[in-house]
């Protein structure tokens, strides 16, 4: 396997365990989210250095609105603060930020921050940081189907021309390649409505580590595990050990 292929082009992370980390440290849940921002910085740096081109982070699911109001507000506040604080460093490092998720429920301030970070980092070409914020994979697929149906209804698209590529092009991730590696921290082994369509042939890695404790070393362990995987895509590989 060539060096190039052993490095995933796109790593997606379900950052889980902030609440449990806070509890373990006798802190409030929001303090776990604050500690998690440091892990984002570490992993972003490690990903860019290793040559990963896309890093998607699941920051807030559509279901997460159901959490206590104070926690939701703390997460929104943290998002705004981080965006303002990190912007110059992101630009310096050549990182482009793209937000996926629905924008309907955000406050004016959050919307302003999303626009700001996306426009200031637009020219970054070293790594794209995709933040899944108010994201739900099922809604993403449903919305894609709705817009395809609208195009059919107005005669812009023929039913026979709907294929996998057309559906992919109607998703929020339309410009982003499918993830090669999906990591979920904290020992939970589920997708929780994350990238359901895009994850078809992703490799999965589930470390026990809680997100605020996840660091560069943990990230390189994940990449090492990925490099040992054999991606078969349903085919038979001649020199396969299996
Ligand atoms: C992940 O950590 C962050 C978000 C979902 C926003 P959690 O807050 O889910 O942490 P646990 O799962 O309760 O430990
Ligand atoms: C998934 O984590 C969402 C994020 C990490 C943003 P949750 O902690 O909300 O998921 P469940 O409830 O354990 O499935
Ligand atoms: Mg959780």
mmCIF file of N, CA and C and ligand atoms in Angstrom, residues 16-17 20 67 184, ligand 3:
data_model
loop_
_atom_site.group_PDB
_atom_site.id
_atom_site.type_symbol
_atom_site.label_atom_id
_atom_site.label_comp_id
_atom_site.label_asym_id
_atom_site.label_seq_id
_atom_site.Cartn_x
_atom_site.Cartn_y
_atom_site.Cartn_z
ATOM 1 N N UNK A 16 -17.560 12.670 21.075
ATOM 2 C CA UNK A 16 -18.493 12.305 22.144
ATOM 3 C C UNK A 16 -17.771 12.121 23.479
ATOM 4 N N UNK A 17 -18.494 12.398 24.551
ATOM 5 C CA UNK A 17 -17.966 12.136 25.900
ATOM 6 C C UNK A 17 -17.666 13.381 26.718
ATOM 7 N N UNK A 20 -19.573 13.182 30.129
ATOM 8 C CA UNK A 20 -18.975 12.204 31.052
ATOM 9 C C UNK A 20 -17.633 12.690 31.581
ATOM 10 N N UNK A 67 -31.687 19.008 24.505
ATOM 11 C CA UNK A 67 -30.939 19.070 25.775
ATOM 12 C C UNK A 67 -31.380 20.282 26.595
ATOM 13 N N UNK A 184 -15.414 7.634 16.454
ATOM 14 C CA UNK A 184 -16.326 8.125 17.493
ATOM 15 C C UNK A 184 -15.661 7.859 18.837
HETATM 16 MG MG1 LIG B 3 -22.931 11.964 23.977
#
